[in-house]
Amino acid sequence: MKFTEEHEWLRPEDDEENVITVGITEHAAEQLGDIVFVELPDEGRVVVKEDDVVVIESVKAASDIMAPVDGEIIEVNTALEDNPGLVNDDPLGAGWFFKMRVEDMSALDEFMSEAAYKKFI
């Protein structure tokens, strides 16, 4: 698992080549407070790094989640539409946002390891 400075996590999927799952960290979920709405991207959308792809609304603020790398959104977590609180309850598990097919997995090398992220926060 890798981490961005924007408090996203990226997990390569073992069973699908060049596919990662993206969510936000526990730290980010705690900072946002109770999440009340999540707007997910369309499946099939091709994105480039730093495109806004997810909108999160919490009791404190609205935030955008950016594409961490170039690729195609291939699956979204529709469970968040009915239960956005999953992001607060299980940010590293059931609260994931989307899966994307990445053209160049070496792009993940620029992100932090878990140990580096813990130092970062």
PDB file of C-alpha atoms in Angstrom:
ATOM      1  CA  MET A   1       0.000   0.000   0.000  1.00  0.00           C
ATOM      2  CA  LYS A   2       1.201   3.500  -0.852  1.00  0.00           C
ATOM      3  CA  PHE A   3       0.169   6.903   0.497  1.00  0.00           C
ATOM      4  CA  THR A   4      -0.005  10.393  -1.004  1.00  0.00           C
ATOM      5  CA  GLU A   5       0.625  13.737   0.676  1.00  0.00           C
ATOM      6  CA  GLU A   6      -3.096  14.403   0.096  1.00  0.00           C
ATOM      7  CA  HIS A   7      -3.877  11.526   2.523  1.00  0.00           C
ATOM      8  CA  GLU A   8      -5.047   9.060  -0.096  1.00  0.00           C
ATOM      9  CA  TRP A   9      -4.065   5.421  -0.015  1.00  0.00           C
ATOM     10  CA  LEU A  10      -3.398   3.296  -3.088  1.00  0.00           C
ATOM     11  CA  ARG A  11      -3.504  -0.481  -2.923  1.00  0.00           C
ATOM     12  CA  PRO A  12      -2.393  -2.585  -5.899  1.00  0.00           C
ATOM     13  CA  GLU A  13      -4.819  -5.474  -6.446  1.00  0.00           C
ATOM     14  CA  ASP A  14      -3.071  -8.840  -6.399  1.00  0.00           C
ATOM     15  CA  ASP A  15      -5.624 -10.551  -8.606  1.00  0.00           C
ATOM     16  CA  GLU A  16      -5.905  -7.877 -11.307  1.00  0.00           C
ATOM     17  CA  GLU A  17      -2.864  -6.666 -13.237  1.00  0.00           C
ATOM     18  CA  ASN A  18      -2.285  -2.890 -13.198  1.00  0.00           C
ATOM     19  CA  VAL A  19      -5.330  -2.237 -11.011  1.00  0.00           C
ATOM     20  CA  ILE A  20      -5.247  -0.174  -7.837  1.00  0.00           C
ATOM     21  CA  THR A  21      -7.909   0.675  -5.277  1.00  0.00           C
ATOM     22  CA  VAL A  22      -8.022   4.233  -3.926  1.00  0.00           C
ATOM     23  CA  GLY A  23      -9.378   5.615  -0.657  1.00  0.00           C
ATOM     24  CA  ILE A  24      -8.482   8.101   2.055  1.00  0.00           C
ATOM     25  CA  THR A  25      -6.549   7.420   5.224  1.00  0.00           C
ATOM     26  CA  GLU A  26      -7.894   7.186   8.768  1.00  0.00           C
ATOM     27  CA  HIS A  27      -6.185  10.501   9.467  1.00  0.00           C
ATOM     28  CA  ALA A  28      -8.076  12.198   6.618  1.00  0.00           C
ATOM     29  CA  ALA A  29     -11.397  10.644   7.637  1.00  0.00           C
ATOM     30  CA  GLU A  30     -10.900  11.855  11.205  1.00  0.00           C
ATOM     31  CA  GLN A  31     -10.005  15.355  10.038  1.00  0.00           C
ATOM     32  CA  LEU A  32     -13.108  15.567   7.837  1.00  0.00           C
ATOM     33  CA  GLY A  33     -15.503  14.474  10.556  1.00  0.00           C
ATOM     34  CA  ASP A  34     -18.768  12.713   9.742  1.00  0.00           C
ATOM     35  CA  ILE A  35     -19.010  12.224   5.986  1.00  0.00           C
ATOM     36  CA  VAL A  36     -22.549  12.805   4.751  1.00  0.00           C
ATOM     37  CA  PHE A  37     -22.214  12.587   0.948  1.00  0.00           C
ATOM     38  CA  VAL A  38     -19.830  11.101  -1.611  1.00  0.00           C
ATOM     39  CA  GLU A  39     -20.012  11.838  -5.351  1.00  0.00           C
ATOM     40  CA  LEU A  40     -18.224   9.086  -7.260  1.00  0.00           C
ATOM     41  CA  PRO A  41     -16.791   9.212 -10.792  1.00  0.00           C
ATOM     42  CA  ASP A  42     -18.322   7.366 -13.736  1.00  0.00           C
ATOM     43  CA  GLU A  43     -16.899   3.961 -14.532  1.00  0.00           C
ATOM     44  CA  GLY A  44     -14.957   4.081 -17.772  1.00  0.00           C
ATOM     45  CA  ARG A  45     -13.777   7.645 -17.206  1.00  0.00           C
ATOM     46  CA  VAL A  46     -10.194   8.162 -18.298  1.00  0.00           C
ATOM     47  CA  VAL A  47      -8.329  10.440 -15.919  1.00  0.00           C
ATOM     48  CA  VAL A  48      -4.939  12.047 -15.680  1.00  0.00           C
ATOM     49  CA  LYS A  49      -3.020  12.625 -12.493  1.00  0.00           C
ATOM     50  CA  GLU A  50      -4.559  15.339 -10.295  1.00  0.00           C
ATOM     51  CA  ASP A  51      -7.968  15.352 -12.033  1.00  0.00           C
ATOM     52  CA  ASP A  52     -10.725  15.820  -9.467  1.00  0.00           C
ATOM     53  CA  VAL A  53     -12.598  12.523  -9.384  1.00  0.00           C
ATOM     54  CA  VAL A  54     -14.479  12.293  -6.078  1.00  0.00           C
ATOM     55  CA  VAL A  55     -16.316  14.928  -4.044  1.00  0.00           C
ATOM     56  CA  ILE A  56     -16.712  14.326  -0.319  1.00  0.00           C
ATOM     57  CA  GLU A  57     -19.002  16.369   1.870  1.00  0.00           C
ATOM     58  CA  SER A  58     -18.688  16.178   5.623  1.00  0.00           C
ATOM     59  CA  VAL A  59     -20.176  18.109   8.492  1.00  0.00           C
ATOM     60  CA  LYS A  60     -17.024  20.265   8.421  1.00  0.00           C
ATOM     61  CA  ALA A  61     -16.231  20.813   4.733  1.00  0.00           C
ATOM     62  CA  ALA A  62     -16.351  19.625   1.148  1.00  0.00           C
ATOM     63  CA  SER A  63     -13.207  18.063  -0.305  1.00  0.00           C
ATOM     64  CA  ASP A  64     -12.079  16.743  -3.662  1.00  0.00           C
ATOM     65  CA  ILE A  65     -10.153  13.546  -4.163  1.00  0.00           C
ATOM     66  CA  MET A  66      -7.749  13.657  -7.094  1.00  0.00           C
ATOM     67  CA  ALA A  67      -6.610  10.903  -9.389  1.00  0.00           C
ATOM     68  CA  PRO A  68      -3.206   9.880  -8.018  1.00  0.00           C
ATOM     69  CA  VAL A  69      -1.955   8.670 -11.411  1.00  0.00           C
ATOM     70  CA  ASP A  70      -3.096   8.414 -15.035  1.00  0.00           C
ATOM     71  CA  GLY A  71      -5.561   5.645 -15.813  1.00  0.00           C
ATOM     72  CA  GLU A  72      -9.159   4.551 -16.247  1.00  0.00           C
ATOM     73  CA  ILE A  73     -11.784   4.278 -13.519  1.00  0.00           C
ATOM     74  CA  ILE A  74     -13.012   0.707 -13.804  1.00  0.00           C
ATOM     75  CA  GLU A  75     -15.148   0.321 -10.660  1.00  0.00           C
ATOM     76  CA  VAL A  76     -16.670   2.578  -8.016  1.00  0.00           C
ATOM     77  CA  ASN A  77     -17.836   1.737  -4.508  1.00  0.00           C
ATOM     78  CA  THR A  78     -21.585   2.210  -4.941  1.00  0.00           C
ATOM     79  CA  ALA A  79     -22.139   1.242  -1.294  1.00  0.00           C
ATOM     80  CA  LEU A  80     -21.002   4.784  -0.435  1.00  0.00           C
ATOM     81  CA  GLU A  81     -24.041   6.260  -2.195  1.00  0.00           C
ATOM     82  CA  ASP A  82     -26.350   4.803   0.447  1.00  0.00           C
ATOM     83  CA  ASN A  83     -23.864   4.812   3.306  1.00  0.00           C
ATOM     84  CA  PRO A  84     -21.150   7.494   3.017  1.00  0.00           C
ATOM     85  CA  GLY A  85     -20.302   6.862   6.682  1.00  0.00           C
ATOM     86  CA  LEU A  86     -18.408   3.744   5.563  1.00  0.00           C
ATOM     87  CA  VAL A  87     -15.505   6.107   4.903  1.00  0.00           C
ATOM     88  CA  ASN A  88     -15.454   7.033   8.595  1.00  0.00           C
ATOM     89  CA  ASP A  89     -16.158   3.495   9.824  1.00  0.00           C
ATOM     90  CA  ASP A  90     -13.605   1.637   7.675  1.00  0.00           C
ATOM     91  CA  PRO A  91     -11.494   4.053   5.584  1.00  0.00           C
ATOM     92  CA  LEU A  92      -8.870   1.452   4.663  1.00  0.00           C
ATOM     93  CA  GLY A  93     -11.423  -1.252   3.855  1.00  0.00           C
ATOM     94  CA  ALA A  94     -15.128  -0.915   3.012  1.00  0.00           C
ATOM     95  CA  GLY A  95     -14.756   2.858   2.608  1.00  0.00           C
ATOM     96  CA  TRP A  96     -12.714   2.712  -0.620  1.00  0.00           C
ATOM     97  CA  PHE A  97     -13.756   5.048  -3.467  1.00  0.00           C
ATOM     98  CA  PHE A  98     -12.729   3.587  -6.802  1.00  0.00           C
ATOM     99  CA  LYS A  99     -10.551   1.126  -8.648  1.00  0.00           C
ATOM    100  CA  MET A 100      -8.540   2.228 -11.609  1.00  0.00           C
ATOM    101  CA  ARG A 101      -6.478   0.538 -14.284  1.00  0.00           C
ATOM    102  CA  VAL A 102      -3.056   2.163 -14.314  1.00  0.00           C
ATOM    103  CA  GLU A 103      -0.967   2.252 -17.468  1.00  0.00           C
ATOM    104  CA  ASP A 104       2.369   2.521 -15.657  1.00  0.00           C
ATOM    105  CA  MET A 105       2.558   0.894 -12.224  1.00  0.00           C
ATOM    106  CA  SER A 106       6.031   2.387 -11.714  1.00  0.00           C
ATOM    107  CA  ALA A 107       4.186   5.701 -11.171  1.00  0.00           C
ATOM    108  CA  LEU A 108       3.348   4.362  -7.701  1.00  0.00           C
ATOM    109  CA  ASP A 109       7.031   4.444  -6.767  1.00  0.00           C
ATOM    110  CA  GLU A 110       6.820   8.179  -6.072  1.00  0.00           C
ATOM    111  CA  PHE A 111       4.402   7.703  -3.174  1.00  0.00           C
ATOM    112  CA  MET A 112       5.148   7.053   0.491  1.00  0.00           C
ATOM    113  CA  SER A 113       5.331   3.725   2.264  1.00  0.00           C
ATOM    114  CA  GLU A 114       3.191   3.271   5.380  1.00  0.00           C
ATOM    115  CA  ALA A 115       6.187   4.048   7.618  1.00  0.00           C
ATOM    116  CA  ALA A 116       6.988   7.223   5.683  1.00  0.00           C
ATOM    117  CA  TYR A 117       3.340   8.300   5.791  1.00  0.00           C
ATOM    118  CA  LYS A 118       3.203   7.850   9.570  1.00  0.00           C
ATOM    119  CA  LYS A 119       6.193  10.174   9.877  1.00  0.00           C
ATOM    120  CA  PHE A 120       4.517  12.609   7.464  1.00  0.00           C
ATOM    121  CA  ILE A 121       1.379  12.995   9.602  1.00  0.00           C
TER     122      ILE A 121
END
